[in-house]
Structures are given as structure tokens and as C-alpha cells.
GROMACS .gro file of C-alpha atoms in nm:
model
  471
    1MET     CA    1  14.244   5.368  15.874
    2THR     CA    2  14.238   5.741  15.842
    3HIS     CA    3  13.896   5.898  15.786
    4ARG     CA    4  13.851   6.203  15.569
    5PRO     CA    5  13.661   6.478  15.759
    6SER     CA    6  13.293   6.498  15.667
    7ILE     CA    7  13.169   6.809  15.492
    8HIS     CA    8  12.886   6.802  15.745
    9SER     CA    9  13.117   6.848  16.042
   10PRO     CA   10  13.027   7.137  16.277
   11GLY     CA   11  13.348   7.323  16.195
   12ARG     CA   12  13.276   7.316  15.820
   13LEU     CA   13  12.918   7.428  15.870
   14THR     CA   14  13.024   7.720  16.089
   15ALA     CA   15  13.279   7.841  15.832
   16LEU     CA   16  13.035   7.802  15.544
   17ALA     CA   17  12.763   7.989  15.731
   18ALA     CA   18  13.001   8.275  15.803
   19LEU     CA   19  13.104   8.296  15.437
   20LEU     CA   20  12.744   8.300  15.314
   21ALA     CA   21  12.650   8.561  15.571
   22GLY     CA   22  12.936   8.780  15.456
   23LEU     CA   23  12.835   8.754  15.091
   24SER     CA   24  12.474   8.842  15.167
   25ALA     CA   25  12.565   9.138  15.388
   26SER     CA   26  12.793   9.316  15.142
   27ALA     CA   27  12.946   9.289  14.798
   28PHE     CA   28  13.317   9.330  14.739
   29ALA     CA   29  13.336   9.422  14.372
   30ASP     CA   30  13.659   9.325  14.196
   31THR     CA   31  13.904   9.446  14.461
   32GLY     CA   32  14.166   9.667  14.303
   33SER     CA   33  13.958   9.756  13.994
   34PRO     CA   34  14.161  10.013  13.799
   35VAL     CA   35  13.849  10.212  13.705
   36VAL     CA   36  13.602  10.301  13.980
   37ILE     CA   37  13.290  10.509  14.031
   38SER     CA   38  13.429  10.830  14.175
   39GLN     CA   39  13.114  11.042  14.206
   40VAL     CA   40  12.735  10.998  14.207
   41TYR     CA   41  12.478  11.280  14.190
   42GLY     CA   42  12.103  11.231  14.155
   43GLY     CA   43  11.955  11.572  14.229
   44GLY     CA   44  11.997  11.721  13.882
   45GLY     CA   45  11.734  11.981  13.792
   46ASN     CA   46  11.558  11.963  14.129
   47THR     CA   47  11.489  12.266  14.349
   48SER     CA   48  11.815  12.448  14.437
   49ALA     CA   49  12.019  12.196  14.234
   50PRO     CA   50  12.360  12.331  14.122
   51TYR     CA   51  12.341  12.124  13.800
   52GLN     CA   52  12.061  12.043  13.556
   53ASN     CA   53  12.141  11.672  13.518
   54ASP     CA   54  12.213  11.367  13.729
   55PHE     CA   55  12.555  11.217  13.661
   56VAL     CA   56  12.798  10.938  13.738
   57GLU     CA   57  13.170  11.005  13.724
   58LEU     CA   58  13.429  10.734  13.658
   59PHE     CA   59  13.801  10.748  13.733
   60ASN     CA   60  14.107  10.546  13.635
   61ARG     CA   61  14.298  10.524  13.965
   62SER     CA   62  14.569  10.299  13.821
   63GLY     CA   63  14.904  10.385  13.667
   64GLY     CA   64  14.822  10.266  13.317
   65PRO     CA   65  14.561  10.302  13.042
   66VAL     CA   66  14.233  10.111  13.065
   67THR     CA   67  13.981  10.065  12.783
   68LEU     CA   68  13.610  10.097  12.855
   69ASP     CA   69  13.512   9.914  12.538
   70GLY     CA   70  13.223   9.679  12.618
   71TRP     CA   71  13.161   9.826  12.965
   72SER     CA   72  12.839   9.978  13.100
   73VAL     CA   73  12.704  10.181  13.391
   74GLN     CA   74  12.386  10.040  13.548
   75TYR     CA   75  12.144  10.182  13.806
   76SER     CA   76  11.886  10.040  14.043
   77SER     CA   77  11.667  10.206  14.305
   78ALA     CA   78  11.766  10.183  14.671
   79GLY     CA   79  11.571   9.862  14.733
   80GLY     CA   80  11.526   9.750  14.374
   81THR     CA   81  11.656   9.458  14.174
   82SER     CA   82  11.619   9.593  13.819
   83TRP     CA   83  11.948   9.682  13.648
   84ALA     CA   84  11.912   9.600  13.279
   85SER     CA   85  11.640   9.861  13.219
   86ASN     CA   86  11.859  10.144  13.354
   87LYS     CA   87  12.181  10.091  13.164
   88VAL     CA   88  12.414  10.305  12.951
   89ASN     CA   89  12.673  10.132  12.733
   90LEU     CA   90  13.006  10.313  12.733
   91PRO     CA   91  13.182  10.410  12.408
   92THR     CA   92  13.506  10.264  12.281
   93VAL     CA   93  13.747  10.486  12.467
   94THR     CA   94  14.069  10.441  12.664
   95LEU     CA   95  14.114  10.618  12.994
   96ALA     CA   96  14.469  10.727  13.065
   97ALA     CA   97  14.607  10.686  13.415
   98GLY     CA   98  14.441  10.946  13.640
   99GLN     CA   99  14.174  11.037  13.384
  100TYR     CA  100  13.804  11.100  13.454
  101PHE     CA  101  13.496  11.011  13.249
  102LEU     CA  102  13.157  11.182  13.284
  103VAL     CA  103  12.826  11.001  13.224
  104GLN     CA  104  12.537  11.250  13.200
  105LEU     CA  105  12.195  11.122  13.303
  106ALA     CA  106  11.841  11.264  13.317
  107SER     CA  107  11.722  11.607  13.424
  108GLN     CA  108  11.406  11.705  13.611
  109ALA     CA  109  11.403  12.066  13.489
  110ALA     CA  110  11.632  12.343  13.363
  111VAL     CA  111  11.745  12.427  13.717
  112GLY     CA  112  12.115  12.484  13.775
  113ALA     CA  113  12.412  12.499  13.540
  114LYS     CA  114  12.483  12.268  13.250
  115LEU     CA  115  12.732  11.992  13.316
  116PRO     CA  116  13.075  12.000  13.154
  117THR     CA  117  13.079  11.822  12.818
  118ALA     CA  118  12.962  11.467  12.882
  119ASP     CA  119  13.162  11.168  12.758
  120ALA     CA  120  12.850  10.947  12.749
  121SER     CA  121  12.483  11.008  12.824
  122ALA     CA  122  12.151  10.833  12.884
  123ASN     CA  123  11.802  10.927  13.000
  124ILE     CA  124  11.827  10.750  13.338
  125ASN     CA  125  11.654  10.925  13.628
  126MET     CA  126  11.836  10.850  13.953
  127SER     CA  127  11.706  10.914  14.301
  128GLY     CA  128  11.831  11.233  14.455
  129SER     CA  129  11.874  11.067  14.795
  130SER     CA  130  11.944  10.691  14.782
  131GLY     CA  131  12.012  10.429  14.516
  132LYS     CA  132  12.270  10.194  14.366
  133VAL     CA  133  12.513  10.234  14.074
  134ALA     CA  134  12.721   9.953  13.925
  135LEU     CA  135  13.017   9.969  13.686
  136VAL     CA  136  13.009   9.651  13.478
  137LYS     CA  137  13.270   9.510  13.241
  138SER     CA  138  12.990   9.399  13.009
  139THR     CA  139  12.691   9.547  12.828
  140THR     CA  140  12.467   9.271  12.964
  141GLY     CA  141  12.236   9.382  13.243
  142LEU     CA  142  12.309   9.245  13.589
  143PRO     CA  143  12.066   8.979  13.713
  144ALA     CA  144  11.764   9.081  13.921
  145VAL     CA  145  11.929   9.088  14.262
  146ALA     CA  146  11.939   9.368  14.516
  147ASN     CA  147  12.303   9.323  14.610
  148PRO     CA  148  12.519   9.187  14.324
  149ASN     CA  149  12.856   9.037  14.415
  150PRO     CA  150  13.163   8.949  14.207
  151VAL     CA  151  13.148   8.580  14.297
  152GLU     CA  152  12.822   8.539  14.106
  153GLN     CA  153  12.875   8.835  13.869
  154PRO     CA  154  13.246   8.836  13.777
  155THR     CA  155  13.196   9.126  13.536
  156LEU     CA  156  13.111   9.358  13.827
  157ALA     CA  157  13.393   9.615  13.844
  158ASP     CA  158  13.254   9.850  14.109
  159LEU     CA  159  12.937   9.901  14.312
  160VAL     CA  160  12.826  10.210  14.501
  161GLY     CA  161  12.523  10.212  14.727
  162PHE     CA  162  12.451  10.576  14.804
  163GLY     CA  163  12.222  10.691  15.083
  164SER     CA  164  12.135  10.503  15.401
  165SER     CA  165  11.850  10.295  15.250
  166ALA     CA  166  12.052  10.139  14.965
  167THR     CA  167  12.036   9.759  14.985
  168GLY     CA  168  12.341   9.698  14.766
  169PHE     CA  169  12.689   9.822  14.857
  170GLU     CA  170  13.052   9.733  14.916
  171GLY     CA  171  13.187   9.676  15.264
  172THR     CA  172  13.020   9.779  15.590
  173GLY     CA  173  12.737   9.979  15.436
  174PRO     CA  174  12.627  10.236  15.181
  175THR     CA  175  12.740  10.596  15.181
  176ALA     CA  176  12.571  10.797  15.453
  177PRO     CA  177  12.376  11.008  15.517
  178ASN     CA  178  12.131  11.037  15.225
  179LEU     CA  179  12.225  11.261  14.935
  180SER     CA  180  12.026  11.577  14.857
  181ASN     CA  181  11.961  11.814  14.568
  182THR     CA  182  12.285  11.994  14.658
  183THR     CA  183  12.511  11.702  14.758
  184ALA     CA  184  12.684  11.418  14.579
  185ALA     CA  185  12.868  11.109  14.700
  186LEU     CA  186  13.237  11.172  14.631
  187ARG     CA  187  13.507  10.906  14.651
  188LYS     CA  188  13.781  11.040  14.878
  189ASP     CA  189  14.114  11.173  14.753
  190ASP     CA  190  13.960  11.277  14.420
  191GLY     CA  191  13.873  10.915  14.341
  192CYS     CA  192  14.194  10.743  14.455
  193THR     CA  193  14.061  10.584  14.778
  194ASP     CA  194  13.928  10.229  14.725
  195ASN     CA  195  13.904   9.993  15.023
  196ASP     CA  196  13.588   9.824  14.888
  197ASP     CA  197  13.383   9.994  15.159
  198ASN     CA  198  13.130  10.253  15.040
  199ARG     CA  199  13.065  10.389  15.388
  200ASN     CA  200  13.430  10.474  15.449
  201ASP     CA  201  13.551  10.536  15.093
  202PHE     CA  202  13.296  10.813  15.022
  203ALA     CA  203  13.195  11.144  15.173
  204ASN     CA  204  12.903  11.371  15.085
  205GLY     CA  205  12.985  11.709  14.937
  206ALA     CA  206  12.903  11.960  14.664
  207PRO     CA  207  12.901  11.792  14.320
  208THR     CA  208  13.217  11.862  14.120
  209PRO     CA  209  13.174  11.684  13.784
  210ARG     CA  210  13.493  11.609  13.591
  211ASN     CA  211  13.521  11.474  13.239
  212PHE     CA  212  13.770  11.334  12.989
  213ALA     CA  213  13.926  11.680  12.945
  214SER     CA  214  13.975  11.751  13.319
  215ALA     CA  215  14.319  11.762  13.476
  216LEU     CA  216  14.467  11.420  13.549
  217LYS     CA  217  14.502  11.298  13.908
  218ALA     CA  218  14.797  11.083  14.013
  219CYS     CA  219  14.710  10.835  14.289
  220ALA     CA  220  14.976  10.743  14.544
  221GLY     CA  221  15.139  10.413  14.463
  222ALA     CA  222  14.996  10.399  14.112
  223GLY     CA  223  15.311  10.531  13.949
  224PRO     CA  224  15.353  10.851  13.749
  225VAL     CA  225  15.061  10.974  13.542
  226ALA     CA  226  15.139  11.006  13.172
  227GLN     CA  227  15.069  11.364  13.068
  228PRO     CA  228  14.860  11.414  12.754
  229ILE     CA  229  14.978  11.562  12.425
  230ALA     CA  230  14.907  11.936  12.409
  231LEU     CA  231  14.803  12.069  12.067
  232ASN     CA  232  14.827  12.414  11.915
  233CYS     CA  233  14.623  12.398  11.594
  234PRO     CA  234  14.444  12.684  11.417
  235ALA     CA  235  14.068  12.641  11.410
  236SER     CA  236  14.070  12.729  11.042
  237ILE     CA  237  14.289  12.844  10.756
  238GLY     CA  238  14.156  13.001  10.441
  239GLY     CA  239  14.216  13.189  10.123
  240ARG     CA  240  14.107  13.212   9.763
  241ALA     CA  241  14.075  12.904   9.546
  242GLY     CA  242  14.361  12.887   9.295
  243GLU     CA  243  14.616  13.010   9.548
  244ALA     CA  244  14.828  12.796   9.781
  245VAL     CA  245  14.744  12.816  10.153
  246ILE     CA  246  14.936  12.684  10.455
  247GLY     CA  247  14.879  12.651  10.828
  248ILE     CA  248  15.129  12.565  11.104
  249LEU     CA  249  15.033  12.297  11.361
  250LEU     CA  250  15.231  12.241  11.683
  251ALA     CA  251  15.226  11.967  11.947
  252SER     CA  252  15.422  11.894  12.265
  253ASP     CA  253  15.417  11.655  12.562
  254PRO     CA  254  15.585  11.725  12.899
  255ASP     CA  255  15.696  11.364  12.954
  256SER     CA  256  15.714  11.216  12.603
  257ILE     CA  257  15.842  11.289  12.254
  258VAL     CA  258  15.585  11.378  11.989
  259ASN     CA  259  15.721  11.194  11.687
  260GLN     CA  260  15.439  11.155  11.434
  261ALA     CA  261  15.163  11.352  11.260
  262THR     CA  262  14.911  11.211  11.013
  263ILE     CA  263  14.587  11.319  10.847
  264THR     CA  264  14.319  11.082  10.976
  265SER     CA  265  14.016  11.222  10.790
  266ALA     CA  266  13.928  11.121  10.434
  267ALA     CA  267  14.200  11.207  10.183
  268ILE     CA  268  14.149  11.530   9.987
  269PRO     CA  269  14.364  11.567   9.673
  270GLY     CA  270  14.592  11.868   9.711
  271ILE     CA  271  14.578  11.881  10.095
  272SER     CA  272  14.871  11.721  10.277
  273LEU     CA  273  15.112  11.748  10.570
  274THR     CA  274  15.464  11.863  10.483
  275GLY     CA  275  15.785  11.941  10.665
  276PHE     CA  276  15.717  11.744  10.983
  277THR     CA  277  15.976  11.800  11.256
  278ALA     CA  278  15.962  11.571  11.560
  279ALA     CA  279  16.017  11.707  11.910
  280SER     CA  280  16.381  11.702  12.016
  281GLY     CA  281  16.302  11.549  12.356
  282ASN     CA  282  16.047  11.532  12.636
  283GLY     CA  283  15.859  11.861  12.645
  284GLY     CA  284  15.990  11.961  12.304
  285GLU     CA  285  15.771  12.095  12.027
  286ALA     CA  286  15.680  11.903  11.713
  287LYS     CA  287  15.588  12.106  11.407
  288VAL     CA  288  15.412  12.029  11.079
  289THR     CA  289  15.269  12.233  10.792
  290LEU     CA  290  14.918  12.173  10.664
  291SER     CA  291  14.962  12.250  10.293
  292VAL     CA  292  14.679  12.329  10.051
  293ASP     CA  293  14.790  12.366   9.690
  294ALA     CA  294  14.632  12.578   9.420
  295SER     CA  295  14.449  12.282   9.263
  296VAL     CA  296  14.197  12.250   9.546
  297PRO     CA  297  13.860  12.398   9.440
  298SER     CA  298  13.659  12.640   9.648
  299GLY     CA  299  13.477  12.487   9.943
  300SER     CA  300  13.505  12.403  10.312
  301TYR     CA  301  13.718  12.103  10.410
  302PRO     CA  302  13.742  11.983  10.772
  303VAL     CA  303  14.083  11.815  10.807
  304LYS     CA  304  14.160  11.594  11.110
  305VAL     CA  305  14.526  11.574  11.208
  306SER     CA  306  14.644  11.320  11.466
  307PHE     CA  307  14.972  11.351  11.659
  308ALA     CA  308  15.138  11.056  11.838
  309ASN     CA  309  15.424  11.023  12.087
  310ASP     CA  310  15.675  10.755  12.181
  311GLY     CA  311  15.451  10.648  12.469
  312GLY     CA  312  15.166  10.533  12.247
  313GLN     CA  313  14.942  10.832  12.316
  314THR     CA  314  14.756  11.023  12.044
  315ALA     CA  315  14.570  11.354  12.022
  316THR     CA  316  14.365  11.491  11.733
  317CYS     CA  317  14.262  11.838  11.620
  318THR     CA  318  14.040  11.950  11.332
  319VAL     CA  319  14.139  12.239  11.105
  320ASN     CA  320  13.873  12.376  10.873
  321VAL     CA  321  14.022  12.467  10.535
  322ALA     CA  322  13.798  12.732  10.375
  323LEU     CA  323  13.872  12.827  10.014
  324SER     CA  324  13.661  13.094   9.853
  325GLY     CA  325  13.562  13.125   9.492
  326GLU     CA  326  13.538  13.476   9.347
  327HIS     CA  327  13.210  13.594   9.201
  328SER     CA  328  13.046  13.930   9.144
  329ILE     CA  329  12.781  14.052   9.387
  330PRO     CA  330  12.499  14.001   9.130
  331GLN     CA  331  12.618  13.643   9.073
  332ILE     CA  332  12.610  13.576   9.446
  333GLN     CA  333  12.265  13.733   9.485
  334GLY     CA  334  12.119  13.539   9.194
  335ASN     CA  335  11.774  13.596   9.047
  336THR     CA  336  11.573  13.371   9.281
  337GLY     CA  337  11.466  13.400   9.644
  338ALA     CA  338  11.794  13.254   9.776
  339SER     CA  339  12.155  13.276   9.665
  340PRO     CA  340  12.282  12.991   9.447
  341TYR     CA  341  12.599  13.009   9.661
  342ALA     CA  342  12.427  12.990  10.002
  343ASN     CA  343  12.638  12.816  10.269
  344THR     CA  344  12.956  12.829  10.060
  345VAL     CA  345  13.269  13.041  10.105
  346GLN     CA  346  13.293  13.313   9.841
  347THR     CA  347  13.493  13.626   9.762
  348THR     CA  348  13.362  13.943   9.598
  349THR     CA  349  13.446  14.311   9.564
  350GLY     CA  350  13.227  14.615   9.603
  351VAL     CA  351  13.211  14.978   9.709
  352ILE     CA  352  13.097  15.055  10.063
  353THR     CA  353  12.773  15.252  10.046
  354LYS     CA  354  12.692  15.258  10.418
  355LYS     CA  355  12.856  15.155  10.746
  356LEU     CA  356  12.643  15.073  11.051
  357SER     CA  357  12.745  15.198  11.395
  358GLY     CA  358  12.719  14.855  11.557
  359GLY     CA  359  12.924  14.679  11.288
  360GLY     CA  360  12.834  14.562  10.942
  361PHE     CA  361  12.814  14.749  10.613
  362PHE     CA  362  12.664  14.743  10.264
  363ILE     CA  363  12.872  14.703   9.947
  364GLN     CA  364  12.759  14.746   9.588
  365ASP     CA  365  12.901  14.649   9.251
  366PRO     CA  366  12.961  14.989   9.086
  367GLN     CA  367  12.894  14.857   8.734
  368GLY     CA  368  12.625  14.602   8.807
  369ASP     CA  369  12.530  14.329   8.564
  370GLY     CA  370  12.250  14.508   8.383
  371ASP     CA  371  12.002  14.240   8.491
  372VAL     CA  372  11.698  14.392   8.662
  373THR     CA  373  11.621  14.056   8.831
  374THR     CA  374  11.941  14.053   9.038
  375SER     CA  375  12.054  14.288   9.311
  376ASP     CA  376  12.391  14.458   9.270
  377ALA     CA  377  12.452  14.496   9.647
  378ILE     CA  378  12.491  14.279   9.954
  379TYR     CA  379  12.514  14.322  10.331
  380VAL     CA  380  12.827  14.213  10.522
  381PHE     CA  381  12.697  14.121  10.866
  382GLY     CA  382  12.884  14.229  11.180
  383ALA     CA  383  13.213  14.306  11.002
  384THR     CA  384  13.431  14.608  11.078
  385THR     CA  385  13.686  14.773  10.853
  386THR     CA  386  13.906  15.081  10.840
  387ALA     CA  387  13.776  15.149  10.489
  388ASN     CA  388  13.524  15.430  10.452
  389VAL     CA  389  13.207  15.487  10.253
  390GLY     CA  390  13.315  15.515   9.887
  391ASP     CA  391  13.611  15.279   9.927
  392LEU     CA  392  13.645  14.955   9.734
  393VAL     CA  393  13.686  14.638   9.947
  394ARG     CA  394  13.731  14.266   9.890
  395VAL     CA  395  13.515  14.047  10.117
  396SER     CA  396  13.566  13.673  10.175
  397GLY     CA  397  13.328  13.471  10.386
  398THR     CA  398  13.032  13.236  10.400
  399VAL     CA  399  12.724  13.339  10.205
  400THR     CA  400  12.411  13.288  10.418
  401GLU     CA  401  12.037  13.345  10.399
  402TYR     CA  402  11.897  13.540  10.697
  403LYS     CA  403  11.523  13.535  10.756
  404PRO     CA  404  11.396  13.793  11.006
  405SER     CA  405  11.118  13.694  11.242
  406GLY     CA  406  10.781  13.721  11.068
  407ALA     CA  407  10.929  13.768  10.720
  408THR     CA  408  10.819  13.558  10.424
  409ARG     CA  409  11.160  13.546  10.256
  410SER     CA  410  11.527  13.567  10.349
  411VAL     CA  411  11.796  13.820  10.271
  412THR     CA  412  12.133  13.717  10.129
  413GLU     CA  413  12.438  13.833  10.324
  414PHE     CA  414  12.795  13.752  10.419
  415ALA     CA  415  12.804  13.590  10.764
  416SER     CA  416  12.978  13.724  11.072
  417GLY     CA  417  13.354  13.667  11.066
  418SER     CA  418  13.404  13.757  10.700
  419GLN     CA  419  13.749  13.885  10.602
  420VAL     CA  420  13.760  14.238  10.464
  421THR     CA  421  14.053  14.378  10.262
  422PRO     CA  422  14.051  14.753  10.176
  423LEU     CA  423  14.148  14.824   9.814
  424GLY     CA  424  14.153  15.203   9.820
  425SER     CA  425  13.908  15.458   9.684
  426GLY     CA  426  13.642  15.309   9.460
  427PRO     CA  427  13.438  15.440   9.167
  428ALA     CA  428  13.115  15.624   9.234
  429VAL     CA  429  12.802  15.416   9.280
  430GLN     CA  430  12.505  15.545   9.085
  431ILE     CA  431  12.168  15.567   9.255
  432THR     CA  432  11.906  15.339   9.100
  433ASN     CA  433  11.563  15.484   9.035
  434VAL     CA  434  11.277  15.267   9.158
  435ARG     CA  435  10.936  15.314   9.004
  436LEU     CA  436  10.629  15.362   9.220
  437GLY     CA  437  10.426  15.051   9.289
  438ASP     CA  438  10.715  14.811   9.236
  439ASN     CA  439  10.629  14.518   9.462
  440ASP     CA  440  10.939  14.310   9.392
  441LEU     CA  441  11.187  14.503   9.602
  442SER     CA  442  11.410  14.199   9.648
  443ARG     CA  443  11.584  14.290   9.321
  444TYR     CA  444  11.714  14.605   9.494
  445GLU     CA  445  11.830  14.429   9.812
  446GLY     CA  446  12.101  14.639   9.977
  447MET     CA  447  12.127  14.886   9.685
  448LEU     CA  448  12.124  15.267   9.680
  449VAL     CA  449  11.785  15.362   9.536
  450ARG     CA  450  11.574  15.670   9.481
  451PHE     CA  451  11.195  15.680   9.517
  452THR     CA  452  10.976  15.967   9.402
  453GLY     CA  453  10.633  16.044   9.543
  454ALA     CA  454  10.443  15.832   9.793
  455LEU     CA  455  10.511  15.458   9.808
  456THR     CA  456  10.345  15.177   9.998
  457VAL     CA  457  10.617  14.923  10.078
  458ASN     CA  458  10.552  14.550  10.105
  459GLY     CA  459  10.531  14.449  10.474
  460ASN     CA  460  10.847  14.244  10.446
  461TYR     CA  461  11.059  14.544  10.351
  462TYR     CA  462  11.139  14.894  10.462
  463LEU     CA  463  11.364  15.175  10.334
  464GLY     CA  464  11.687  15.252  10.514
  465ASP     CA  465  11.779  15.610  10.590
  466ARG     CA  466  12.009  15.622  10.284
  467GLY     CA  467  11.761  15.448  10.061
  468GLU     CA  468  11.894  15.091  10.091
  469VAL     CA  469  11.621  14.835  10.050
  470VAL     CA  470  11.651  14.590  10.338
  471LEU     CA  471  11.437  14.322  10.496
   0.00000   0.00000   0.00000
């Protein structure tokens, strides 16, 4: 009769003991994980720190896209077992092959430079010298263990013990030596090296945070990295309401064909894409016209346009469509403390009464509206023009309310960036006589005025050297 070997035989016990010892000594987290922790820095904002914030950098070292939907980054102190209380859930985003992802964490003080634009953030304060960071394919906190392993926690994608006192790590030990305010733990070969051994996969060096927009890195053996779609979209297009406006948007991809463009923001009647032309081949240029017809009323409309290629990639840009309504200067000024058109795009005409040496000028309606409660002039902030004092100009821009420090009320003006169109010589602007003791100077805001005799001016106002009443 043949006897089955007992599970209590010395050989079985020796093998089991060796396996358990290996699991307790180190964790091998999901060997071959496509996304890994590529950089850890905990000295943010400390003395001599090059950056204000701690951060963890992730990297897709594979040859294909990987979604981070439902993943999290978790932190524990060097000897700690608490993970769930130091966790940041990652957004629904797909990392392309060779793409980085930056998780911004806490700051001690405003010491050092700001990080590049973070792709996720949380107020987690890491040690500047030694600790543990886990990348988890779940938003559930890891159990209270010092050294998690993928046998018991199958959602564990990557684990980095940084600094010599870390009690959780992959392989033969944590990264060494300890980090400092000026050093980070960097995965070798820009994140490509992964032998499930923190001590040998990482080296200390100056922190070099990379984010979603950083250049892609192709890892050896992972296949070619798909290049992203490159967009050439105007930040804004604008004109006067009642007139058609167009803008040209371009897109290309070095290794794919851009073959689609769609508006992905809420539909706006009268705004559409027309005349789309797909790229003729890899690296070719796709072209589409953003068309705004004359029916669209004045206002500001942010329009998102998404381009796609034959490789399944997409890229989106936002074009702000700004259409101005046309009103007289007195209408824009209004007869209250603030303009009824504040924070809207408007167009008006007026005669330049004064140009400032540093940019900006005053314009005035030469006829006015005959209403003593409204000003006939307005200031165009920061704008330059070839037109001279006495010339008529058309100004299009955003009407804003500027309140100087210590003032009790604001002044209405056209914001920086307004468009100025010279219209030739304008009619003469008559000087307005202001009676002594008039305490409501806001009605003369920006206008040419004449005072006679002594005048005590309200503390919120003073007289310019040509008589303009300004705040």
C-alpha cells in the first residue's frame, strides 16, 4: 500500500517555514505592474527644500494605456501600520504608455518652488526621511499591517519603502540611505526599472516632479509609445454680436491620423463645427472651423472641442467665444455705483481725451446722454493704440469694476486686453462745468471737467492733471 506523504513531514515544514519567512521579510507587489511609483519626495516646504510640497509620482511603464479609475495612493510612517487615514483616491483618468501622473501632498511652509500642475492632491504630510507609500488598485484602505503583501492584499499594485528605517518594502530592503529635504527616491531609468526590489530599483537624487503633461518615456521592451495628439487652438475668438465669427482649429499626431472633431461642451444654438478635414496620414494636420453665426447674442461662451485619432486617443481644447454688444458709454456707466454691464463683453465708441504714458486712456461720448446721473466717459485700462487725443475709437472688451485699496466704491472701466479700432478724427469734446461743493463726483467719472475756485474733494477721488475725475 502506498502512503501519501504527511503534511507534517520535515521536508514540508522546512519549505513552509522558508516561504513564511520570505513573506514576512519583504513584499513583492504585483510583479510586472504596468503602473508603478516612480518618485517619492517628503521634504516639501522644509528648510532648503527645492519644492513647497511633498509628492508621489506615478508612471505607466507598459506599452499600452492603463486606467487609474478606482485606484488610490496610501501612506504610512516608517514603522506604522495605518494606511486608510492617509489615502488619496485617484481620478478617473487613463495613463498612456510612458505617461507620468503627479500626486501633490502637504506642505510645511512656502519654501521652494511650486510643483508643476498636479493631477491629484491631498493634505497628507509625509516624512522627509523615511516612510512607506503604496499604490493600490482600490479605494479601500490597506489593513493595519506594517508590510502589506500581494498574497493577502491582491489589490496592492506597488509598494515603496523609502529610507533605511521603513518596515515595509519590496525585495531586499527599502531605498537607502534616508531621504532629506533636498533628495527624493527616484526609480531608475526614469521609472522603467522594476525588479520588485526597492533597494536596487531606486536611487536618491534631486526631486524632478513630472505630471500628465510631461514628455512620454518609452521603456525598453514595452513597445513603442503612442504619441499624443497635438492641438493648435486659439484661446479665444470674438467680435460683435449680430456678425458672424469664425476660428480655425488644427490638430496633428506624429504616429496616428486625427480623423474626428466634436464639440463636447453643452450645445449652444448658432455655434458649430464646419468644414472638418481629416489628416491625410500619420503626422498630417486635421482642420476644422469653429463657426459662430449672427444669431448668437452677446456674451462669453467657453466651447470645448475634442479631437480623436484612429488609435483611440483624444485631446480637448477650450475656445472662449466672446461676443460684444454695442452700447453708449453712458449706458455702460449706468446711474448706480456699478455698471449694469459689469463682467460682460461690450463695444462702445468715444473720443480719446487723454493717453497715459504707461498704457491706458480715457474716452468720452462727445454728445453725452444729457443725464446728469451718468458719466459720459470711461477708462480703458492698459490698452495702447496708434490713435491720438481727439480721435474717435471703437473699444471692445470686458466691462469691470475696479476698487482701489481703501476706496469706498469702484470705478467702471474696460479691462486689460480690450480691442481698440481707430475711426479717424473725432468731434470736439466739450468741457463740463462742475459746481463747487458737488460731493457726487462719480457722475463725472473719467470726464473732462472744469472747476472754479477752491474745492475740497471727497477722499475717494482726486482731479487728474487734465481735469478728469478719477478714483
